[in-house]
Coordinates of C-alpha atoms and ligand atoms in Angstrom, one line a residue:
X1 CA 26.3 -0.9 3.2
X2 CA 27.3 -0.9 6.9
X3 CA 28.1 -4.3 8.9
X4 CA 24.7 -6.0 10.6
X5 CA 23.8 -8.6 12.7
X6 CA 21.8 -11.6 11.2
X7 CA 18.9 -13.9 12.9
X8 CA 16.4 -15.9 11.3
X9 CA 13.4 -16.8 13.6
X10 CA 10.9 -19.4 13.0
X11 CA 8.2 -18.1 15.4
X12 CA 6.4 -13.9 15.8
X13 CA 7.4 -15.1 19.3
X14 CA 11.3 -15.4 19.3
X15 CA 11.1 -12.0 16.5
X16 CA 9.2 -10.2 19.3
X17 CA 11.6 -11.1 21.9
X18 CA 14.9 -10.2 19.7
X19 CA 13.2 -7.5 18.8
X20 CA 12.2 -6.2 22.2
X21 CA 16.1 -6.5 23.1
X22 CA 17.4 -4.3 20.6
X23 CA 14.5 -1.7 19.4
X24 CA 17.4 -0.3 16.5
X25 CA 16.7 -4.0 15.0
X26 CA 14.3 -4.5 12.1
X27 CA 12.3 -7.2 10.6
X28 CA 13.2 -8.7 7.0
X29 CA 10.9 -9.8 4.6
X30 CA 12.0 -10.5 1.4
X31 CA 14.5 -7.5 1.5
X32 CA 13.8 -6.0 -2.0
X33 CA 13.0 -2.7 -0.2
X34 CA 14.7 -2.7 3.1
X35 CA 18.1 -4.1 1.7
X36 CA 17.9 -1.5 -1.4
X37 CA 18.0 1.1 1.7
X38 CA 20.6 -0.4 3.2
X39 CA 23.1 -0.4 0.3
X40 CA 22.1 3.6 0.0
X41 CA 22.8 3.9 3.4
X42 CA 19.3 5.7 3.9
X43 CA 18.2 3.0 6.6
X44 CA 21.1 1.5 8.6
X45 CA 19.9 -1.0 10.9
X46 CA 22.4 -3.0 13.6
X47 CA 20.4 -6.2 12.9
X48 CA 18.0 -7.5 10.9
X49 CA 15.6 -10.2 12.4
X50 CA 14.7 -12.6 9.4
X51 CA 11.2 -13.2 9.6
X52 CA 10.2 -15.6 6.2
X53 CA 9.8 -18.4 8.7
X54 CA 6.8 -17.1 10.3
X55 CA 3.4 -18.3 8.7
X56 CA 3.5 -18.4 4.9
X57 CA -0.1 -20.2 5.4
X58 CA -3.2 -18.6 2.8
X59 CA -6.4 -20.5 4.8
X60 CA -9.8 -20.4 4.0
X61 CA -11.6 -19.8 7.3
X62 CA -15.1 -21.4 8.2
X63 CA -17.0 -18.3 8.0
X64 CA -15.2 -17.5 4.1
X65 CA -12.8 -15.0 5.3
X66 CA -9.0 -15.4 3.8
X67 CA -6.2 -15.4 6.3
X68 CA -2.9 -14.3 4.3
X69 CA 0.4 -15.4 6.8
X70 CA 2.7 -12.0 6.5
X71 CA 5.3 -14.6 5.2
X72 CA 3.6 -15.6 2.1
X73 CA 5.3 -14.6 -0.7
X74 CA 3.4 -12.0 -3.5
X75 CA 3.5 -14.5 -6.0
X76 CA 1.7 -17.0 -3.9
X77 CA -1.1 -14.9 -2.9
X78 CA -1.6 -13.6 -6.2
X79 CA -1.6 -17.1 -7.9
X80 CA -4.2 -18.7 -5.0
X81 CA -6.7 -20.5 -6.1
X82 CA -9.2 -19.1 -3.4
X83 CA -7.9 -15.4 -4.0
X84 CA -8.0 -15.9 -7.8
X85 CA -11.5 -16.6 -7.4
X86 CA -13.1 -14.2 -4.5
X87 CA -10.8 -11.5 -4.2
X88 CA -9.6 -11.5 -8.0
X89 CA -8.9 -7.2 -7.3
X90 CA -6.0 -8.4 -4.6
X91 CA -4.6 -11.0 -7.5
X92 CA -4.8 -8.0 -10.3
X93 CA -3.3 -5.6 -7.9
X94 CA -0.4 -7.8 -6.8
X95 CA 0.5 -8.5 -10.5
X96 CA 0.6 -5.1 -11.9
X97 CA 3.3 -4.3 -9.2
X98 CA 7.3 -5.1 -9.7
X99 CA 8.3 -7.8 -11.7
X100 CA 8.2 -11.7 -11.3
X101 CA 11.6 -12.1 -9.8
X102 CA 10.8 -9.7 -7.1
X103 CA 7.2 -10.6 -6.2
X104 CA 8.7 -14.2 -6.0
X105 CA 10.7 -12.9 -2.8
X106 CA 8.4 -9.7 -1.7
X107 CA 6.4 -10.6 1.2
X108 CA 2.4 -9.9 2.5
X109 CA 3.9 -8.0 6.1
X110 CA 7.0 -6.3 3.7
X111 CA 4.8 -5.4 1.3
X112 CA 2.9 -2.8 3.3
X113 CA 5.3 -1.6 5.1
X114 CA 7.6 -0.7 1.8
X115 CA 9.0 2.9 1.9
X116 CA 8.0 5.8 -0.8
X117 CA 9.6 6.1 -3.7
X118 CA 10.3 9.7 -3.8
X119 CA 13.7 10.6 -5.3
X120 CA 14.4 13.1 -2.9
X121 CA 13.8 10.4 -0.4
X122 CA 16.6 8.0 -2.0
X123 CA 18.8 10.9 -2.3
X124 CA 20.5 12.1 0.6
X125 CA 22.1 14.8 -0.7
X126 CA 18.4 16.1 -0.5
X127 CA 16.5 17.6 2.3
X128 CA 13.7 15.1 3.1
X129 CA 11.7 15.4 6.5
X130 CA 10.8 11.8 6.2
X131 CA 14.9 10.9 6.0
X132 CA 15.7 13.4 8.5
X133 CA 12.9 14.7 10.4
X134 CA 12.9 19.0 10.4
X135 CA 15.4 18.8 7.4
X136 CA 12.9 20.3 5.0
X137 CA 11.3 18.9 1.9
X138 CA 12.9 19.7 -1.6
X139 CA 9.6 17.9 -3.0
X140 CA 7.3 20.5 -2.3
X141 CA 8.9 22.8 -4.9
X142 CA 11.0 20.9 -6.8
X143 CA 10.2 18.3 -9.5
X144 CA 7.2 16.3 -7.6
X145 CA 5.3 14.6 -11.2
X146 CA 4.8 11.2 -9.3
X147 CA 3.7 12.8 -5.6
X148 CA 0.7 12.9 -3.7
X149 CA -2.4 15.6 -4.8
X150 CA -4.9 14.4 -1.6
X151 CA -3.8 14.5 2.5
X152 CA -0.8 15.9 1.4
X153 CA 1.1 18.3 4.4
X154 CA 4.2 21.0 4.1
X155 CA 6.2 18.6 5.4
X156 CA 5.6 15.5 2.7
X157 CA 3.8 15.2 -0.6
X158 CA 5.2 11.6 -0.7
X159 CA 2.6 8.4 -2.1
X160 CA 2.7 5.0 -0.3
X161 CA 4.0 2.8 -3.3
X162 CA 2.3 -0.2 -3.1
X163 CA -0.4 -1.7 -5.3
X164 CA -1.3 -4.2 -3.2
X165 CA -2.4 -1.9 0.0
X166 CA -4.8 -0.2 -2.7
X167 CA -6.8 -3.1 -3.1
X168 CA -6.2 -4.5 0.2
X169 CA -8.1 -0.8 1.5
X170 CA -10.9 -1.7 -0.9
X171 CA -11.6 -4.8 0.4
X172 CA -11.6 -4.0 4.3
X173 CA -8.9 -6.3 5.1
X174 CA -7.4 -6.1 8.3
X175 CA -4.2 -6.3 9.0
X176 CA -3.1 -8.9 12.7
X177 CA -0.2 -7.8 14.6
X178 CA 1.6 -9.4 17.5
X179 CA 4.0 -7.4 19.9
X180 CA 5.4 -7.4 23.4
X181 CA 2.2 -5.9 24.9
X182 CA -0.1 -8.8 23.5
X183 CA -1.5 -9.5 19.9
X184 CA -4.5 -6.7 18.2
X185 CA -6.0 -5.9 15.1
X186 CA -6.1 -3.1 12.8
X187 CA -7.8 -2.3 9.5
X188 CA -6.0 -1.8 7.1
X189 CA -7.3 1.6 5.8
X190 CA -6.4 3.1 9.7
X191 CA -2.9 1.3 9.4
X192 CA -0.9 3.5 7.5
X193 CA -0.5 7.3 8.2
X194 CA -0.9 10.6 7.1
X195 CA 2.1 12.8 6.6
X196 CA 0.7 15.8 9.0
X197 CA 3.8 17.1 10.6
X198 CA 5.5 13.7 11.3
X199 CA 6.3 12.0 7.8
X200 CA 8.7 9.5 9.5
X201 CA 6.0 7.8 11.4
X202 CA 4.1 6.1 8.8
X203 CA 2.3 3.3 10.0
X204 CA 0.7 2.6 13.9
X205 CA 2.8 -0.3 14.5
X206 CA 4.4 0.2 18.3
X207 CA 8.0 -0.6 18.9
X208 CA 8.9 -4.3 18.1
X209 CA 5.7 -4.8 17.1
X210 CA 5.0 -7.7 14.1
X211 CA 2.2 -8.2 10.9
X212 CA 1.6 -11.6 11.1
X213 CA -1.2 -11.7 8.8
X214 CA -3.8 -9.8 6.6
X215 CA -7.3 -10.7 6.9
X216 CA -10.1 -10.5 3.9
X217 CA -13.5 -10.5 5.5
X218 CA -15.5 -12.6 4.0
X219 CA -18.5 -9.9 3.3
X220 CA -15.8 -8.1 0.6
X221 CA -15.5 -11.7 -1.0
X222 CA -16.4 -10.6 -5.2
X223 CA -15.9 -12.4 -8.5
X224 CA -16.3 -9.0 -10.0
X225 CA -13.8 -7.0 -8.1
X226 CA -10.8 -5.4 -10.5
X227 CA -7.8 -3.2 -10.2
X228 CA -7.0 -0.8 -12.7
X229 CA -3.0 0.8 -12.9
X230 CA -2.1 4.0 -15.0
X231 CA 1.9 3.9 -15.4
X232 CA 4.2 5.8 -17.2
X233 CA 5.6 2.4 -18.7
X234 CA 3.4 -0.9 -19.4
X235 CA 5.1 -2.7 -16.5
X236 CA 7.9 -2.7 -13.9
X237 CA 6.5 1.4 -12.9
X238 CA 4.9 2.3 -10.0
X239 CA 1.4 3.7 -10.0
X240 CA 1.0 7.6 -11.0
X241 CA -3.6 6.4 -10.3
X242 CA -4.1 3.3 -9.6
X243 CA -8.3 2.2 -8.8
X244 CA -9.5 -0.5 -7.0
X245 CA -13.1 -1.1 -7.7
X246 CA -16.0 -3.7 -7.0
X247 CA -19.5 -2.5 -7.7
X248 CA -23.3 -4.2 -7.6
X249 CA -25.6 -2.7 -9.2
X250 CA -29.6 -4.1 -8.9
X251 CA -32.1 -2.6 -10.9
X252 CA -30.1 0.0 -12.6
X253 CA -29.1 1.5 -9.3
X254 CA -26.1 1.3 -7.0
X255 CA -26.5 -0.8 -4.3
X256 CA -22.7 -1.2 -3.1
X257 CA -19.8 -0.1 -4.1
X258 CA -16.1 -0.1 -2.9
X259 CA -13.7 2.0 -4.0
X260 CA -9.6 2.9 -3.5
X261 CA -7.0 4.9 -5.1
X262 CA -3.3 4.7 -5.3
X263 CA -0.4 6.7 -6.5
X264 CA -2.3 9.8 -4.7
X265 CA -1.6 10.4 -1.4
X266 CA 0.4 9.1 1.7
X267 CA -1.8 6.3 2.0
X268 CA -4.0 3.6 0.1
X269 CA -6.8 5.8 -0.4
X270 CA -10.3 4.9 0.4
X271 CA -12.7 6.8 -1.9
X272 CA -15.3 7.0 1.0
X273 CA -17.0 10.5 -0.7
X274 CA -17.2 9.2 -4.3
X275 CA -18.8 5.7 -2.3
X276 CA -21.3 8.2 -0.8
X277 CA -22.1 10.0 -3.7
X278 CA -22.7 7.0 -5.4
X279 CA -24.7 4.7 -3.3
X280 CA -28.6 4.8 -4.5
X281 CA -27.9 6.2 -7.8
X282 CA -28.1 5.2 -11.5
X283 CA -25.6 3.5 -12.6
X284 CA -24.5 5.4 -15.3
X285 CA -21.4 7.3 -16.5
X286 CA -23.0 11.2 -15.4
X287 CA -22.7 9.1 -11.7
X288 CA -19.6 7.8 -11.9
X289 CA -18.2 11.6 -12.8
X290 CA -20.4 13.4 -10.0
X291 CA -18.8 10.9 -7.5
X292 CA -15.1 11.0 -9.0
X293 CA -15.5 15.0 -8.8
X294 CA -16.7 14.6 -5.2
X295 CA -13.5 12.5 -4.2
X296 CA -11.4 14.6 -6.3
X297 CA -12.9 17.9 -4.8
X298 CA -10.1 18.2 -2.0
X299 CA -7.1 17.9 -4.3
X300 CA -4.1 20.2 -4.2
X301 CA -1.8 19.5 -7.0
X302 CA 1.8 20.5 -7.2
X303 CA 3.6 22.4 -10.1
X304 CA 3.8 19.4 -11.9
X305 CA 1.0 16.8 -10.9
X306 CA -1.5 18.7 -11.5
X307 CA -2.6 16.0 -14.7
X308 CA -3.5 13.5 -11.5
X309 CA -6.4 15.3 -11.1
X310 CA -8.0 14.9 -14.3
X311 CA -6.5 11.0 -14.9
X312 CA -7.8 10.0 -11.4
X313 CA -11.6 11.3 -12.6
X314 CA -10.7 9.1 -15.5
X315 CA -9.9 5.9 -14.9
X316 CA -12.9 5.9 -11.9
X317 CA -15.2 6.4 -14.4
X318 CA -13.5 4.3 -16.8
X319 CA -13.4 1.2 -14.3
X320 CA -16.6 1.6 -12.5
X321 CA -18.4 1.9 -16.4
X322 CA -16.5 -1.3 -17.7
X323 CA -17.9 -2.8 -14.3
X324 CA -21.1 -1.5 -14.9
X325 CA -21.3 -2.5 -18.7
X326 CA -22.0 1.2 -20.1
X327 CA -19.5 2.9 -22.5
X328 CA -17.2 5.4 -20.7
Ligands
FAD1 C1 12.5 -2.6 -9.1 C2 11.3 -2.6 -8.2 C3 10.1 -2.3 -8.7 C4 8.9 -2.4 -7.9 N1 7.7 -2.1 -8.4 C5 6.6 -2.1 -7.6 C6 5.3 -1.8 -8.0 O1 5.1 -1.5 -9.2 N2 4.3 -1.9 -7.2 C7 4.4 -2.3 -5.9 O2 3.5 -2.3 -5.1 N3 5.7 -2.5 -5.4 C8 6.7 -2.5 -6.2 N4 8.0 -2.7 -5.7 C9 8.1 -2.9 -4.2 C10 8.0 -4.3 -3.8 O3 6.6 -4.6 -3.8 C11 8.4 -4.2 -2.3 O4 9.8 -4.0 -2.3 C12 8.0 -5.5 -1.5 O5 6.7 -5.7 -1.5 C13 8.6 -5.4 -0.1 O6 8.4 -6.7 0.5 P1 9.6 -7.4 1.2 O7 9.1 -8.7 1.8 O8 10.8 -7.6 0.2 O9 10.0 -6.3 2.3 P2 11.4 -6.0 2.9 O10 12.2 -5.2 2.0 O11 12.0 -7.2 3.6 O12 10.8 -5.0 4.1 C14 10.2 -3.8 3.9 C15 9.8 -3.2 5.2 O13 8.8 -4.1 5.9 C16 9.3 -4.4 7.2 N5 8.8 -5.7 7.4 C17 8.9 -6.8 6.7 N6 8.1 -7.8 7.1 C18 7.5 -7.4 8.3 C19 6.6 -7.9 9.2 N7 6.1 -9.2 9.1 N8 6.2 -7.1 10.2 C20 6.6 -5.9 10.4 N9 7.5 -5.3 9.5 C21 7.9 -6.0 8.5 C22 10.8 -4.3 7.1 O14 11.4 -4.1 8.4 C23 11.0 -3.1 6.2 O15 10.8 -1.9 6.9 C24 9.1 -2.7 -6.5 C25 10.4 -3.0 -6.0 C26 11.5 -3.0 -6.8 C27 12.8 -3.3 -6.2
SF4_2 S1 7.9 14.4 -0.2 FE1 8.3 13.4 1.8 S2 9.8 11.8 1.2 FE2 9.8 13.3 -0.5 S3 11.4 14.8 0.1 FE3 9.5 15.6 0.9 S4 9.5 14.8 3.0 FE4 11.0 13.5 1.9

């Protein structure tokens, strides 16, 4: 690990304003990603701008929306009364991810912004256009089981690693920044990017510019909501399909339905076709597939994901049906 410089703030304002001074800085959460880096070397920041001081706070507003501080802790969101209860697919999400000890010191704002974990990536005797931008991927034909099978590019087949996001992109939350051109809002499904030609640019944020909190509107509110993970182990793995799902059915129909996948593409994943395809129709198992197939239809496996496919139809139909109360 090289030498850095070390400031804990207590306000977004005072991180802004280091941060502004010295764009090579970067913000610390709970460091269980960032610091990881650093010890590889792969991110090699001059000085990290400690930012667990800022807003911890999980608030019920008036009008039933959630306001998450970027400083809360994923243990403390997950274990919130007020979560547990309306947003149960965020708590379910949050605790199939890491273990105890690290959601204990994983942060809301860290959490989204946590890097891929593509070996290649972590290895930099590898060429990785995310690492080193024009270097090349060795993903794209090498071993790539865990990569991305939707809005994938020739420059990155990489997945965005967190559990959390996935339900978080369900739900419509939206993510509040504040920055040296003023504070705005973004949701959080337009928050993170695509790989396209530019696989080091992975979220919108602008130079300098902080999370201080995550939003959960108040219309995604759901005692029903769940979050289903499909691992190569039972815990401490990341997701190879992951499904976030909340669905209301009234007589026998679809009415609404929200849907997300994770572990497939660059992104959290909003299932916006198979939410189409569904809307309006019985709620049965046949419907469950014919969406699934529709979100599936764009997928462009790699030598050796090409199982994705099939175990992403799966466990939609799986967790929509056990939502539904028919046999899958
Ligand atoms: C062994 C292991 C297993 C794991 N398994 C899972 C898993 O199964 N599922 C899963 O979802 N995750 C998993 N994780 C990842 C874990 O969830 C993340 O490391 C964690 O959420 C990152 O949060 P942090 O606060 O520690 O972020 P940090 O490491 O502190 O920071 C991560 C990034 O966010 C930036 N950042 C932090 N706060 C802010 C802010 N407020 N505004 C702007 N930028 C900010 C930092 O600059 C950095 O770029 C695992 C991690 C480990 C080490
Ligand atoms: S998939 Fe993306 S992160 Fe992995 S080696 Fe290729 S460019 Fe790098």
């Amino acid at each position: 690990m090289l030498a850095f410089d070390y400031t804990r703030v207590d306000t977004p304002a005072e991180a802004i304003a280091l941060a502004v001074r010295d764009l090579d800085a970067r913000y610390l959460g709970g460091g269980t990603n960032l610091v990881d880096l650093m010890r590889e070397t792969i991110e090699a920041p001059r000085s990290l701008i400690d930012v667990t001081g800022i807003s911890d706070e999980i608030v019920v507003q008036q009008n039933g929306a959630v306001l998450i501080g970027a400083a809360a802790k994923n243990t403390a969101v997950a274990e919130n009364a007020a979560i547990r209860a309306q947003f149960p697919m965020l708590a379910r999400a949050i605790l199939s991810g890491a273990s105890a000890q690290i959601r204990n010191m994983a942060t809301t704002g860290g959490n989204l912004l946590q890097r891929t974990r593509c070996y290649y990536f972590y290895d930099d005797a590898a060429r990785c256009n995310k690492r080193v931008s024009g270097a090349g991927c060795d993903a794209i034909d090498g071993f790539n089981r865990i990569h991305a099978i939707l809005g994938t590019s020739s420059s990155c087949v990489a997945t965005h690693p967190s559990d959390m996001c996935v339900a978080l992109a369900a739900l419509d939350a939206i993510v509040h920044i504040d920055g040296p051109e003023g504070q705005r809002m973004i949701p959080l499904i337009d928050f993170h990017c695509l790989p396209d030609d530019q696989p080091q640019i992975e979220a919108v944020l602008r130079p300098a510019e902080l999370i201080t909190a995550i939003e959960l509107p108040a219309a995604s509110a759901s005692p029903r909501g769940t979050y289903r993970k499909v691992r190569d182990r039972a815990s401490y793995a990341f997701a190879l399909v992951s499904v976030a799902a909340d669905l209301t059915i009234e007589g026998g129909r679809v009415a609404d339905v929200r849907l997300a996948l994770g572990g497939v593409a660059h992104k959290p994943w909003r299932a916006f076709k198979a939410e189409a395809a569904l809307r309006g129709q019985p709620a049965t198992e046949a419907s469950f597939l014919t969406a699934a197939e529709a979100e599936l239809a764009d997928a462009q496996p790699l030598r050796d994901n090409a199982f994705k496919v099939p175990l992403a139809k799966r466990t939609i139909v799986a967790v929509l049906s056990d939502l539904a109360g028919v046999t899958a």
